[in-house]
Amino acid sequence: MPKNFMHLCLMHDTELLKGTLKTIVLRLLAEEGRMYGYQITQRVRELSAGELELTEGALYPTLHKLEKAGLVTTEKERVGGRVRKYYRLSPQGQASATTYLAQFQQFVLVMNRVLQLKTDQ
């Protein structure tokens, strides 16, 4: 397996990212509190050292689904002459963030076992 295999998968296979996007957003909002969309994309880029490119086309539908499900609340604020929409976890979203993260950790453990992935690069 090439050294940059994971980078190639993450950057080019949007299905991998789509399956984890809800968990990523819930976790970030749990840690950071209130965030706006562009801020989320930049934080993901920063945390992944540029390995994950989160597009607005992927992020905003996820945020809208989370809002519709009652997991996030929104508030608008005028910043520099523009209206910015901030997202924050609801109490239900806080509980869901914990649940999704635990499920994702278990999924990663199982996938490592099944695929026998080596973690040292």
GROMACS .gro file of C-alpha atoms in nm:
model
  121
    1MET     CA    1   0.000   0.000   0.000
    2PRO     CA    2   0.153   0.337  -0.097
    3LYS     CA    3   0.253   0.571   0.184
    4ASN     CA    4   0.008   0.837   0.070
    5PHE     CA    5  -0.280   0.591   0.026
    6MET     CA    6  -0.486   0.736   0.312
    7HIS     CA    7  -0.437   1.089   0.180
    8LEU     CA    8  -0.561   0.980  -0.163
    9CYS     CA    9  -0.865   0.807  -0.016
   10LEU     CA   10  -0.963   1.098   0.203
   11MET     CA   11  -0.915   1.362  -0.062
   12HIS     CA   12  -1.081   1.177  -0.349
   13ASP     CA   13  -1.342   0.947  -0.198
   14THR     CA   14  -1.623   1.167  -0.079
   15GLU     CA   15  -1.822   0.863   0.035
   16LEU     CA   16  -1.570   0.802   0.314
   17LEU     CA   17  -1.605   1.158   0.433
   18LYS     CA   18  -1.983   1.163   0.393
   19GLY     CA   19  -2.019   0.868   0.627
   20THR     CA   20  -1.833   1.049   0.903
   21LEU     CA   21  -1.942   1.407   0.844
   22LYS     CA   22  -2.221   1.411   1.102
   23THR     CA   23  -1.983   1.279   1.368
   24ILE     CA   24  -1.716   1.535   1.274
   25VAL     CA   25  -1.962   1.826   1.292
   26LEU     CA   26  -2.116   1.712   1.621
   27ARG     CA   27  -1.771   1.666   1.776
   28LEU     CA   28  -1.648   2.009   1.662
   29LEU     CA   29  -1.958   2.183   1.793
   30ALA     CA   30  -1.928   1.994   2.122
   31GLU     CA   31  -1.568   2.113   2.160
   32GLU     CA   32  -1.586   2.462   2.014
   33GLY     CA   33  -1.940   2.564   2.106
   34ARG     CA   34  -2.080   2.808   1.853
   35MET     CA   35  -1.938   2.793   1.499
   36TYR     CA   36  -2.034   2.912   1.151
   37GLY     CA   37  -2.003   2.700   0.838
   38TYR     CA   38  -1.678   2.837   0.695
   39GLN     CA   39  -1.521   2.816   1.039
   40ILE     CA   40  -1.609   2.446   1.052
   41THR     CA   41  -1.447   2.380   0.712
   42GLN     CA   42  -1.130   2.559   0.819
   43ARG     CA   43  -1.113   2.378   1.154
   44VAL     CA   44  -1.145   2.041   0.979
   45ARG     CA   45  -0.865   2.139   0.741
   46GLU     CA   46  -0.650   2.251   1.034
   47LEU     CA   47  -0.713   1.940   1.246
   48SER     CA   48  -0.647   1.708   0.951
   49ALA     CA   49  -0.330   1.894   0.846
   50GLY     CA   50  -0.495   1.959   0.511
   51GLU     CA   51  -0.585   1.594   0.448
   52LEU     CA   52  -0.962   1.653   0.463
   53GLU     CA   53  -1.124   1.905   0.232
   54LEU     CA   54  -1.475   1.972   0.358
   55THR     CA   55  -1.677   2.152   0.092
   56GLU     CA   56  -1.973   2.375   0.158
   57GLY     CA   57  -2.176   2.147  -0.070
   58ALA     CA   58  -2.120   1.863   0.177
   59LEU     CA   59  -2.132   2.064   0.498
   60TYR     CA   60  -2.447   2.272   0.466
   61PRO     CA   61  -2.687   1.986   0.386
   62THR     CA   62  -2.548   1.805   0.691
   63LEU     CA   63  -2.596   2.113   0.910
   64HIS     CA   64  -2.953   2.152   0.783
   65LYS     CA   65  -3.029   1.785   0.859
   66LEU     CA   66  -2.886   1.824   1.208
   67GLU     CA   67  -3.098   2.135   1.261
   68LYS     CA   68  -3.412   1.962   1.133
   69ALA     CA   69  -3.344   1.668   1.367
   70GLY     CA   70  -3.319   1.908   1.661
   71LEU     CA   71  -2.951   1.837   1.724
   72VAL     CA   72  -2.831   2.190   1.647
   73THR     CA   73  -2.979   2.533   1.693
   74THR     CA   74  -2.893   2.840   1.490
   75GLU     CA   75  -2.863   3.208   1.550
   76LYS     CA   76  -2.784   3.487   1.308
   77GLU     CA   77  -2.549   3.770   1.384
   78ARG     CA   78  -2.437   4.068   1.179
   79VAL     CA   79  -2.058   4.067   1.138
   80GLY     CA   80  -1.887   4.331   0.926
   81GLY     CA   81  -2.203   4.420   0.738
   82ARG     CA   82  -2.290   4.057   0.664
   83VAL     CA   83  -2.525   3.821   0.839
   84ARG     CA   84  -2.349   3.512   0.969
   85LYS     CA   85  -2.538   3.199   1.076
   86TYR     CA   86  -2.393   3.026   1.381
   87TYR     CA   87  -2.460   2.666   1.480
   88ARG     CA   88  -2.464   2.530   1.834
   89LEU     CA   89  -2.554   2.191   1.979
   90SER     CA   90  -2.891   2.157   2.146
   91PRO     CA   91  -2.908   1.950   2.466
   92GLN     CA   92  -3.018   1.656   2.249
   93GLY     CA   93  -2.722   1.728   2.019
   94GLN     CA   94  -2.482   1.715   2.314
   95ALA     CA   95  -2.603   1.365   2.399
   96SER     CA   96  -2.592   1.262   2.033
   97ALA     CA   97  -2.234   1.388   1.995
   98THR     CA   98  -2.124   1.155   2.275
   99THR     CA   99  -2.315   0.862   2.125
  100TYR     CA  100  -2.192   0.916   1.769
  101LEU     CA  101  -1.831   0.947   1.884
  102ALA     CA  102  -1.851   0.625   2.087
  103GLN     CA  103  -2.007   0.444   1.789
  104PHE     CA  104  -1.740   0.580   1.556
  105GLN     CA  105  -1.459   0.469   1.790
  106GLN     CA  106  -1.606   0.119   1.795
  107PHE     CA  107  -1.640   0.124   1.415
  108VAL     CA  108  -1.273   0.221   1.375
  109LEU     CA  109  -1.164  -0.060   1.607
  110VAL     CA  110  -1.368  -0.315   1.414
  111MET     CA  111  -1.245  -0.187   1.076
  112ASN     CA  112  -0.884  -0.205   1.195
  113ARG     CA  113  -0.943  -0.566   1.296
  114VAL     CA  114  -1.119  -0.659   0.972
  115LEU     CA  115  -0.878  -0.480   0.739
  116GLN     CA  116  -0.569  -0.544   0.951
  117LEU     CA  117  -0.451  -0.188   0.900
  118LYS     CA  118  -0.106  -0.085   1.008
  119THR     CA  119  -0.099   0.248   1.189
  120ASP     CA  120   0.272   0.333   1.157
  121GLN     CA  121   0.359   0.513   0.837
   0.00000   0.00000   0.00000
